[in-house]
Coordinates of C-alpha atoms in Angstrom, one line a residue:
Chain A
M1 CA 14.9 -33.0 -2.4
R2 CA 17.5 -30.1 -2.7
G3 CA 17.5 -31.2 -6.4
F4 CA 13.9 -29.9 -6.6
Y5 CA 14.9 -26.5 -5.5
W6 CA 18.0 -26.4 -7.5
L7 CA 15.3 -27.1 -10.7
A8 CA 13.2 -24.2 -8.9
L9 CA 16.1 -21.2 -10.3
L10 CA 16.5 -22.9 -13.7
P11 CA 13.7 -21.1 -15.3
A12 CA 14.5 -17.5 -14.1
L13 CA 18.7 -18.3 -14.5
L14 CA 17.7 -19.6 -18.4
L15 CA 16.0 -16.4 -19.0
L16 CA 18.5 -14.2 -17.5
L17 CA 21.6 -15.8 -19.1
G18 CA 19.8 -16.1 -22.8
L19 CA 17.9 -13.3 -22.8
Y20 CA 19.8 -10.4 -20.6
V21 CA 23.1 -11.7 -20.3
A22 CA 24.0 -13.0 -23.3
P23 CA 22.9 -9.8 -25.3
L24 CA 25.1 -7.7 -23.2
F25 CA 27.9 -9.7 -24.1
G26 CA 26.9 -9.5 -27.4
V27 CA 27.1 -5.7 -27.1
L28 CA 30.5 -5.9 -25.6
L29 CA 31.5 -8.1 -28.6
I30 CA 30.1 -5.8 -31.3
S31 CA 32.1 -3.1 -29.6
V32 CA 35.6 -4.5 -30.1
T33 CA 34.9 -6.4 -33.6
E34 CA 33.0 -3.8 -35.6
P35 CA 33.7 -2.1 -38.3
R36 CA 37.1 -4.0 -37.7
P37 CA 38.4 -6.2 -34.8
G38 CA 40.7 -4.5 -32.4
L39 CA 39.9 -1.3 -29.7
G40 CA 39.7 1.5 -32.7
N41 CA 36.1 2.4 -31.4
Y42 CA 37.9 2.9 -28.1
E43 CA 40.0 5.1 -29.1
L44 CA 37.3 7.3 -30.3
L45 CA 37.2 8.5 -26.5
L46 CA 39.9 9.9 -26.6
T47 CA 40.1 11.4 -30.3
S48 CA 36.6 12.3 -31.4
A49 CA 35.3 15.6 -30.5
S50 CA 31.5 14.6 -30.6
V51 CA 32.0 11.7 -28.9
Q52 CA 33.8 13.9 -25.9
R53 CA 31.3 16.6 -25.9
A54 CA 28.6 13.7 -25.3
L55 CA 30.6 12.4 -22.3
W56 CA 31.2 16.2 -21.0
T57 CA 27.5 16.9 -21.6
T58 CA 26.3 13.6 -19.6
A59 CA 28.9 14.2 -16.9
R60 CA 28.0 18.1 -16.5
I61 CA 24.1 17.4 -16.5
S62 CA 24.4 14.5 -14.0
L63 CA 26.5 16.6 -11.4
M64 CA 24.1 19.1 -11.6
T65 CA 21.4 16.7 -11.2
T66 CA 22.8 15.0 -8.5
V67 CA 23.9 18.5 -6.5
V68 CA 20.4 19.7 -6.6
T69 CA 18.6 16.7 -6.3
L70 CA 21.0 16.1 -3.3
L71 CA 20.1 19.4 -1.4
L72 CA 16.3 19.4 -2.0
G73 CA 15.9 15.9 -1.1
Y74 CA 17.7 16.0 2.0
V75 CA 15.4 19.0 3.3
V76 CA 12.4 16.7 2.5
A77 CA 13.8 13.6 4.0
Y78 CA 14.8 15.9 7.2
A79 CA 11.3 16.8 7.3
M80 CA 9.9 13.4 6.9
R81 CA 12.4 12.5 10.1
T82 CA 11.1 14.8 12.2
A83 CA 7.6 15.1 11.3
S84 CA 4.6 13.6 13.6
G85 CA 3.3 9.8 12.0
T86 CA 0.4 11.3 10.1
A87 CA 2.2 14.0 8.3
Q88 CA 5.0 11.5 7.4
R89 CA 2.6 9.0 6.1
W90 CA 1.3 11.6 3.7
M91 CA 4.6 12.9 2.5
M92 CA 5.7 9.3 2.0
F93 CA 2.6 9.1 -0.5
W94 CA 3.8 12.1 -2.2
V95 CA 7.0 11.3 -2.9
L96 CA 5.9 7.7 -4.0
F97 CA 3.0 8.6 -6.2
P98 CA 5.2 10.8 -8.9
F99 CA 7.7 8.1 -8.2
W100 CA 5.6 5.1 -10.2
I101 CA 4.5 7.3 -12.9
S102 CA 6.6 6.8 -16.0
V103 CA 9.4 9.1 -16.9
L104 CA 7.6 9.3 -20.5
V105 CA 4.5 11.1 -18.8
R106 CA 6.3 12.8 -16.8
S107 CA 8.6 14.4 -19.6
F108 CA 5.3 15.0 -21.2
A109 CA 3.8 17.2 -18.3
W110 CA 6.9 19.1 -18.0
I111 CA 6.6 20.3 -21.9
T112 CA 3.2 21.3 -21.3
L113 CA 4.4 23.3 -18.3
L114 CA 7.7 24.9 -19.5
R115 CA 7.5 25.1 -23.1
G116 CA 7.3 28.9 -24.7
E117 CA 3.3 28.5 -25.1
G118 CA 3.2 26.1 -22.1
V119 CA 1.2 26.7 -18.5
I120 CA 4.0 28.5 -16.6
N121 CA 4.7 31.1 -19.5
T122 CA 1.3 31.7 -20.3
A123 CA 0.8 32.2 -16.6
L124 CA 3.4 35.0 -16.1
R125 CA 2.7 36.7 -19.4
G126 CA -0.8 36.8 -18.4
I127 CA 0.0 38.5 -15.3
G128 CA 2.3 40.7 -16.8
L129 CA 5.7 39.9 -15.5
I130 CA 7.5 38.9 -18.8
E131 CA 6.9 39.9 -22.1
E132 CA 8.9 37.4 -24.1
P133 CA 8.3 33.3 -23.0
L134 CA 11.3 32.5 -20.8
P135 CA 13.3 30.0 -22.3
L136 CA 12.6 26.9 -20.0
V137 CA 12.9 23.9 -22.2
R138 CA 14.9 22.6 -25.3
N139 CA 17.8 23.3 -23.2
E140 CA 20.0 22.1 -20.4
L141 CA 17.8 24.0 -17.8
G142 CA 14.5 22.1 -18.9
V143 CA 16.9 18.7 -19.1
V144 CA 18.0 19.7 -15.4
I145 CA 14.2 20.2 -14.3
G146 CA 13.2 16.9 -15.6
M147 CA 16.0 14.7 -14.3
V148 CA 15.7 16.3 -10.6
H149 CA 12.4 15.5 -10.8
A150 CA 13.0 12.1 -11.6
M151 CA 15.6 11.5 -9.3
L152 CA 14.0 13.1 -6.2
P153 CA 12.1 10.0 -4.9
Y154 CA 15.6 7.7 -5.2
A155 CA 17.2 10.5 -2.9
I156 CA 14.4 11.0 -0.8
L157 CA 13.9 7.4 0.1
T158 CA 17.8 6.6 0.2
L159 CA 18.4 9.4 2.7
Y160 CA 15.4 8.9 4.9
A161 CA 16.1 5.0 5.2
N162 CA 19.5 6.1 6.7
M163 CA 17.8 8.9 9.1
R164 CA 15.2 6.4 10.5
G165 CA 17.8 4.7 12.4
I166 CA 19.0 8.0 14.0
D167 CA 18.0 8.4 17.7
L168 CA 16.9 11.8 17.7
R169 CA 17.4 12.1 21.5
L170 CA 21.1 12.7 20.3
M171 CA 20.0 16.0 18.9
A172 CA 18.5 16.6 22.6
A173 CA 21.2 15.9 24.4
A174 CA 23.6 18.3 22.4
R175 CA 21.1 20.9 23.0
G176 CA 21.2 19.9 26.8
L177 CA 24.9 20.1 26.8
G178 CA 24.8 23.4 25.5
A179 CA 25.0 23.2 21.7
G180 CA 23.0 25.7 19.3
R181 CA 19.9 24.5 17.1
T182 CA 22.5 24.8 14.1
A183 CA 25.5 23.5 15.8
A184 CA 23.4 20.5 17.3
F185 CA 22.6 20.1 13.5
L186 CA 25.9 20.6 11.7
R187 CA 28.1 18.1 14.5
V188 CA 25.6 15.9 15.8
F189 CA 23.0 15.0 12.9
L190 CA 24.7 15.7 9.4
P191 CA 27.7 13.2 10.4
L192 CA 25.3 10.5 11.3
T193 CA 23.6 10.9 7.7
R194 CA 27.0 10.5 6.0
P195 CA 26.3 6.9 4.4
G196 CA 22.6 8.3 3.6
I197 CA 24.1 11.4 1.6
L198 CA 26.8 9.0 0.2
G199 CA 24.6 6.3 -1.1
A200 CA 22.0 9.1 -2.5
T201 CA 24.7 11.1 -4.3
V202 CA 26.3 7.8 -6.2
L203 CA 22.7 6.3 -6.7
V204 CA 21.2 9.7 -8.2
F205 CA 24.7 10.1 -10.4
I206 CA 24.7 6.3 -11.8
L207 CA 21.1 6.6 -12.8
S208 CA 21.3 9.9 -14.2
L209 CA 24.3 9.1 -16.4
G210 CA 21.9 6.2 -18.2
F211 CA 19.1 8.8 -18.8
Y212 CA 17.9 8.6 -22.1
V213 CA 13.8 9.5 -22.5
T214 CA 14.0 12.6 -20.2
P215 CA 17.1 14.3 -22.0
A216 CA 15.6 13.5 -25.1
I217 CA 12.3 15.3 -25.0
L218 CA 13.2 18.1 -22.8
G219 CA 16.6 18.7 -24.4
G220 CA 14.7 19.1 -27.8
G221 CA 17.8 17.4 -29.5
K222 CA 20.3 20.2 -28.2
T223 CA 21.6 18.2 -25.0
L224 CA 22.9 15.5 -26.1
M225 CA 23.5 12.8 -23.5
I226 CA 25.7 9.7 -24.1
A227 CA 22.1 7.6 -24.1
E228 CA 20.7 9.6 -26.8
Y229 CA 24.2 9.8 -28.8
V230 CA 24.0 6.0 -28.8
A231 CA 20.6 5.5 -29.9
L232 CA 21.2 8.0 -32.7
Q233 CA 24.7 6.0 -33.9
I234 CA 22.3 3.2 -34.1
N235 CA 19.2 4.5 -35.8
E236 CA 20.3 7.2 -37.5
T237 CA 23.8 6.9 -39.1
L238 CA 24.0 2.8 -38.3
R239 CA 27.7 2.8 -36.8
W240 CA 27.3 0.1 -34.4
G241 CA 31.0 -0.3 -33.3
L242 CA 30.6 3.4 -31.9
G243 CA 27.2 3.0 -30.2
T244 CA 28.0 -0.3 -28.5
M245 CA 31.4 1.3 -27.7
L246 CA 29.9 3.9 -25.4
A247 CA 27.0 1.5 -24.5
T248 CA 29.9 -0.5 -22.8
T249 CA 31.7 2.6 -21.3
L250 CA 28.8 3.4 -19.8
M251 CA 27.6 -0.1 -18.4
I252 CA 31.4 -0.3 -17.1
A253 CA 30.9 3.0 -15.3
V254 CA 27.6 2.0 -13.7
L255 CA 28.5 -1.3 -12.4
G256 CA 31.9 -0.4 -11.5
L257 CA 30.3 2.5 -9.3
M258 CA 27.6 0.3 -8.1
W259 CA 30.3 -2.2 -7.0
T260 CA 32.1 0.5 -5.0
L261 CA 28.9 1.6 -3.4
S262 CA 28.1 -1.7 -2.6
R263 CA 31.5 -2.1 -0.6
V264 CA 29.8 0.5 2.1
L265 CA 26.1 0.1 1.7
D266 CA 23.3 -2.6 1.3
V267 CA 22.4 -1.7 -2.5
K268 CA 19.6 -4.5 -2.9
K269 CA 18.1 -2.2 0.0
L270 CA 18.4 1.1 -2.2
F271 CA 16.3 -0.8 -5.0
G272 CA 14.0 -2.8 -3.2
P273 CA 10.4 -1.5 -3.8
G274 CA 9.6 -3.1 -0.5
Chain B
M1 CA 7.6 13.3 22.0
H2 CA 9.5 15.0 19.6
T3 CA 13.1 16.4 21.3
L4 CA 14.2 17.9 18.0
K5 CA 12.6 21.0 17.5
R6 CA 10.7 21.5 13.9
S7 CA 12.0 24.2 12.0
G8 CA 9.1 26.5 9.9
A9 CA 11.2 27.1 7.3
T10 CA 12.7 23.6 6.7
L11 CA 8.9 22.6 6.7
A12 CA 7.9 25.3 4.3
L13 CA 10.6 24.5 2.1
A14 CA 9.9 20.6 2.2
W15 CA 6.2 21.0 1.5
M16 CA 7.3 23.1 -1.7
V17 CA 9.4 20.6 -3.0
L18 CA 6.8 17.9 -2.2
S19 CA 4.5 20.6 -4.6
F20 CA 7.2 20.6 -7.4
L21 CA 7.0 16.8 -7.4
L22 CA 3.2 16.5 -7.5
L23 CA 2.9 19.4 -10.4
P24 CA 3.4 17.4 -13.6
A25 CA 0.9 14.8 -12.2
F26 CA -1.6 17.6 -11.9
V27 CA -1.3 20.0 -14.6
V28 CA -2.1 17.2 -17.6
F29 CA -5.7 16.6 -16.2
P30 CA -6.9 20.0 -17.4
V31 CA -5.1 20.2 -20.0
S32 CA -6.3 17.1 -21.4
L33 CA -9.9 19.0 -21.3
T34 CA -8.8 22.0 -23.4
T35 CA -11.0 22.9 -26.1
T36 CA -8.0 23.9 -28.2
R37 CA -6.2 21.5 -30.9
Y38 CA -2.8 22.4 -29.3
L39 CA -1.3 22.1 -25.7
S40 CA -3.0 24.6 -23.2
L41 CA -5.2 24.9 -20.3
P42 CA -8.8 25.2 -21.1
R43 CA -9.8 28.6 -21.7
D44 CA -13.5 29.0 -22.8
G45 CA -15.0 25.7 -21.1
V46 CA -14.1 22.2 -21.2
S47 CA -14.2 19.3 -23.7
F48 CA -14.0 16.0 -23.6
Q49 CA -13.0 15.6 -27.2
H50 CA -9.5 14.6 -26.4
W51 CA -10.5 11.6 -24.4
R52 CA -13.1 10.7 -26.8
T53 CA -10.1 10.6 -29.9
L54 CA -8.2 8.0 -26.9
F55 CA -11.2 5.8 -26.7
T56 CA -12.2 5.6 -30.8
D57 CA -9.0 6.2 -32.8
P58 CA -8.2 2.7 -33.7
A59 CA -4.4 3.7 -33.3
W60 CA -4.6 4.5 -29.9
M61 CA -7.1 1.3 -28.9
S62 CA -4.7 -1.1 -30.6
G63 CA -2.0 0.4 -28.6
I64 CA -3.9 0.0 -25.5
W65 CA -4.7 -3.5 -26.3
E66 CA -1.0 -4.4 -27.4
S67 CA 0.4 -2.8 -24.0
L68 CA -2.3 -4.7 -22.0
V69 CA -1.5 -8.1 -23.6
I70 CA 2.1 -7.5 -23.5
A71 CA 2.3 -6.6 -19.9
T72 CA -0.3 -9.1 -18.7
V73 CA 1.7 -12.0 -20.5
S74 CA 5.2 -10.7 -19.5
T75 CA 4.2 -10.2 -15.8
A76 CA 3.1 -14.0 -15.9
I77 CA 6.2 -15.5 -16.9
A78 CA 8.0 -13.1 -14.5
V79 CA 5.9 -14.0 -11.6
A80 CA 6.6 -17.6 -12.2
A81 CA 10.1 -17.7 -12.8
G82 CA 10.9 -15.1 -10.3
T83 CA 8.8 -16.5 -7.4
L84 CA 10.2 -20.1 -8.1
C85 CA 13.9 -18.4 -8.1
A86 CA 13.4 -16.4 -4.8
I87 CA 12.1 -19.5 -3.0
G88 CA 14.8 -21.9 -4.5
C89 CA 17.5 -19.4 -3.3
W90 CA 15.8 -18.9 0.1
R91 CA 15.5 -22.6 0.7
L92 CA 18.9 -23.5 -0.6
G93 CA 20.7 -21.0 1.3
T94 CA 23.9 -21.5 -0.3
R95 CA 26.7 -19.0 -1.5
V96 CA 25.6 -20.1 -5.1
A97 CA 22.2 -19.4 -4.7
E98 CA 22.9 -16.2 -2.8
Q99 CA 24.7 -15.1 -6.2
V100 CA 21.9 -16.1 -8.3
R101 CA 19.7 -13.7 -6.4
A102 CA 22.5 -10.9 -6.7
A103 CA 22.6 -11.5 -10.4
M104 CA 18.4 -11.1 -10.6
I105 CA 19.1 -7.7 -10.0
L106 CA 20.9 -6.9 -12.9
P107 CA 18.3 -5.7 -15.1
L108 CA 17.6 -3.0 -12.7
M109 CA 21.1 -1.5 -12.5
V110 CA 22.4 -1.6 -16.3
P111 CA 21.1 1.3 -18.1
T112 CA 18.4 0.4 -20.1
I113 CA 19.7 1.6 -23.6
V114 CA 22.5 -0.6 -23.3
Y115 CA 20.4 -3.9 -22.9
A116 CA 18.3 -2.5 -25.9
L117 CA 21.0 -2.5 -28.2
G118 CA 21.8 -5.9 -27.0
I119 CA 18.5 -7.3 -27.1
Y120 CA 17.8 -5.5 -30.7
R121 CA 20.9 -7.5 -32.0
L122 CA 20.1 -10.7 -30.6
Y123 CA 16.2 -10.4 -32.2
V124 CA 17.7 -9.6 -35.5
E125 CA 19.3 -12.9 -35.6
L126 CA 16.3 -14.5 -34.3
D127 CA 13.9 -12.8 -36.5
L128 CA 11.9 -11.6 -33.4
V129 CA 12.0 -8.0 -34.0
G130 CA 8.2 -6.5 -34.3
T131 CA 7.0 -9.7 -32.8
M132 CA 4.5 -9.7 -29.6
L133 CA 6.5 -12.6 -28.2
G134 CA 9.8 -11.1 -28.5
V135 CA 8.6 -7.7 -26.4
I136 CA 6.8 -10.0 -24.2
L137 CA 10.2 -11.9 -23.4
A138 CA 12.3 -8.8 -23.0
H139 CA 9.8 -7.4 -20.6
A140 CA 9.3 -10.4 -18.8
V141 CA 13.2 -10.8 -18.2
T142 CA 13.3 -7.2 -17.1
G143 CA 10.8 -7.6 -14.4
L144 CA 12.2 -10.4 -12.9
P145 CA 14.1 -8.4 -10.5
Y146 CA 10.8 -6.9 -9.1
V147 CA 9.1 -10.2 -8.3
V148 CA 12.6 -11.8 -6.9
L149 CA 12.9 -8.4 -4.3
T150 CA 9.3 -8.6 -3.3
V151 CA 9.0 -12.6 -3.0
T152 CA 12.2 -12.5 -1.0
A153 CA 11.2 -9.7 1.0
S154 CA 8.1 -11.6 2.2
L155 CA 10.1 -15.0 2.5
S156 CA 12.9 -13.2 5.3
N157 CA 9.5 -13.2 7.5
L158 CA 8.8 -17.0 6.8
D159 CA 9.8 -19.6 9.4
P160 CA 11.6 -22.2 8.0
A161 CA 10.3 -24.6 10.6
L162 CA 7.1 -24.5 8.3
E163 CA 8.2 -26.2 5.2
K164 CA 9.8 -28.6 7.7
A165 CA 6.7 -29.4 9.5
A166 CA 4.7 -30.1 6.4
R167 CA 7.0 -32.2 4.8
S168 CA 7.1 -34.4 8.3
L169 CA 3.3 -34.7 7.7
G170 CA 3.7 -36.1 4.5
A171 CA 3.3 -33.7 1.7
N172 CA 6.0 -33.9 -1.1
V173 CA 8.0 -30.9 -2.3
P174 CA 5.5 -29.5 -5.0
Q175 CA 2.8 -29.8 -2.5
T176 CA 4.9 -27.9 0.2
L177 CA 5.4 -25.1 -2.4
A178 CA 1.8 -24.9 -3.5
R179 CA -0.1 -25.2 -0.3
V180 CA 2.5 -23.8 2.4
I181 CA 5.1 -21.5 1.0
V182 CA 3.2 -19.6 -1.8
P183 CA 0.1 -18.6 0.3
N184 CA 2.3 -17.4 3.1
V185 CA 4.3 -15.3 0.5
L186 CA 1.4 -14.3 -1.7
P187 CA 1.5 -10.4 -0.7
G188 CA 4.8 -10.6 -1.8
V189 CA 3.8 -12.2 -5.0
L190 CA 1.1 -9.9 -5.6
S191 CA 3.3 -6.7 -4.9
G192 CA 5.8 -8.3 -7.3
A193 CA 3.4 -8.9 -9.9
I194 CA 1.8 -5.3 -9.9
F195 CA 5.7 -3.7 -9.9
A196 CA 6.6 -6.1 -12.9
F197 CA 3.2 -5.1 -14.7
I198 CA 3.7 -1.3 -14.5
H199 CA 7.1 -2.0 -15.7
S200 CA 6.3 -3.4 -19.0
W201 CA 3.2 -1.4 -19.2
D202 CA 5.6 1.9 -19.1
E203 CA 8.4 0.8 -20.8
L204 CA 9.7 2.5 -23.8
V205 CA 13.4 1.9 -24.7
I206 CA 13.4 -1.3 -25.2
V207 CA 10.0 -1.2 -27.1
I208 CA 11.6 1.7 -29.4
F209 CA 14.5 -0.4 -30.5
I210 CA 13.0 -3.9 -31.1
G211 CA 9.2 -3.1 -32.1
G212 CA 10.3 -2.5 -35.8
R213 CA 7.4 -1.5 -37.8
A214 CA 4.9 -3.7 -36.4
L215 CA 4.4 -2.8 -32.7
F216 CA 3.3 0.4 -31.3
T217 CA 2.8 0.1 -27.5
L218 CA 0.9 3.1 -25.5
P219 CA 4.3 4.6 -24.8
R220 CA 5.9 4.3 -27.9
L221 CA 2.8 5.7 -29.4
M222 CA 3.0 8.7 -27.1
W223 CA 6.5 8.7 -28.1
D224 CA 5.9 9.5 -31.4
G225 CA 3.1 11.8 -30.8
I226 CA 5.5 13.8 -28.6
N227 CA 8.1 13.8 -31.4
E228 CA 5.6 14.7 -34.3
N229 CA 2.7 17.1 -33.3
L230 CA 2.0 17.2 -29.2
D231 CA -1.5 16.6 -30.0
P232 CA -3.6 17.1 -26.8
A233 CA -5.1 13.7 -26.9
I234 CA -1.4 12.8 -25.5
A235 CA -2.4 14.5 -22.1
A236 CA -5.7 12.5 -22.2
V237 CA -3.3 9.4 -22.5
A238 CA -0.8 10.7 -19.9
S239 CA -3.8 11.8 -17.5
A240 CA -5.1 8.0 -17.8
L241 CA -2.0 6.4 -17.2
I242 CA -1.5 8.6 -14.1
L243 CA -4.9 7.5 -12.8
F244 CA -3.9 3.9 -13.5
T245 CA -0.7 4.5 -11.6
L246 CA -2.7 6.2 -8.9
V247 CA -4.9 2.9 -8.3
V248 CA -2.0 0.3 -8.6
L249 CA -0.3 2.2 -5.9
L250 CA -3.1 2.3 -3.7
V251 CA -3.4 -1.6 -4.1
E252 CA -0.3 -2.1 -3.7
L253 CA 0.2 0.4 -0.3
G254 CA -2.7 -1.6 1.1
L255 CA -1.1 -5.0 0.2
R256 CA 2.1 -3.8 2.1
A257 CA 0.2 -2.5 5.2
R258 CA -1.7 -5.8 5.5
R259 CA 1.6 -7.6 5.3
E260 CA 3.2 -5.6 7.6
R261 CA 0.0 -5.9 10.4
R262 CA 0.4 -9.8 10.0
D263 CA 4.2 -9.9 10.2
G264 CA 3.8 -7.6 13.1
G265 CA 1.4 -10.1 14.5
A266 CA 3.4 -13.0 14.0
A267 CA 6.8 -11.2 15.7

């Protein structure tokens, strides 16, 4: 009766191949056929100044996001690891709740907080700290704030999953052998979290590369990352060749990094909602 | 007993980061109650006018309706196909089945913008742009990974002997599936359904591309509103969505706790 179970795979497989994999191949195909066959679109990676600016903006913002997210996320994961059971559960809930709010809603919330007439600037002016509103949004700062906010749960969950496997008595042993608190952390705990740090870094960086909604809303059109640049090519200038070439490049970069990561860690565990 | 000394500074910083995480969720509620026609905290009194707009304006109402229909139907498809697939892979246990399961998480890894271009182009050919069916199918296939992952997690705790026992007692394969396997992984199926539903309900990028001129789901209406006029009614929509997420998350956490209790009891 194994035939039946093979049959059970069929609906999902057909959906995936027909409506997911095939369209992706379509993107790849368009990128080497429009406007004319060949690798002309890919040459733009090396020759077009606006393409390079978008790539550079994407790399810069993704890197900043990754560094800030990892630092803040590590602190939270560490506090969660060492907290008592109840505090740990509360912290976990506080991480998961914003995680499940859509990035659209969160970006909108950041607009209401950060814009010139927004909550933060109004409050700061109200108590007389500033006279002119601070430029917190519609620039790179706004984008990074929104993206760090979106990425923190991924980093915290990845780091925490790794830290949970570490025996805290090792730290006590190090202290017993005469290491100071800082030394015990730096020489015992920190090295043990290297897989978590690596996993979280790659994951946050990869996810940052493809961000569309957050930079589009909080960047105000001034900080053009790849995804938004691609959407512009398709919706405004109708340059399908250029748009699909960048999309393909993005996909290859993401899948390549993901594959590298999977050599080191179990990627499925990082993504599992469970 | 905790042998690791907790540092007060670390803990304080951690709670500050957690507050940063929660800040946006809490700011939209007061803003949605503002008396003004622009985005601000309420100054002189509160007003429910923007919430009234949300539930009386035909555009918002039709957005809520379209989002509900799309999310419900696409979730049903994703749950049916994803559960069957996860069970098939689990029972077969071959290398090929393993690879099928790995392929199913592809939609979680590829940036949505890439897929949006591809499916838009395909739908132009198939004349599915701006149709409910088109969006439902696209959301179903991108919702599959959630179901496959949660059901697979549930199955990993299921004893394969149960299936053999049912078969030797005379149940045929569909009966075994319906009466033995599925009931045992039901919490996983429900979790998957919840995640697939939220995925579709919140999805924006694909809808921007394939929604055409006819389909305006709730996220797409929000997106247009943010880009056009920043109406405080959006704050009411955002608050409603956050409340909705909170309720769904609590249900999911409850399911997970139940699953863990049961698995813990079985082990």
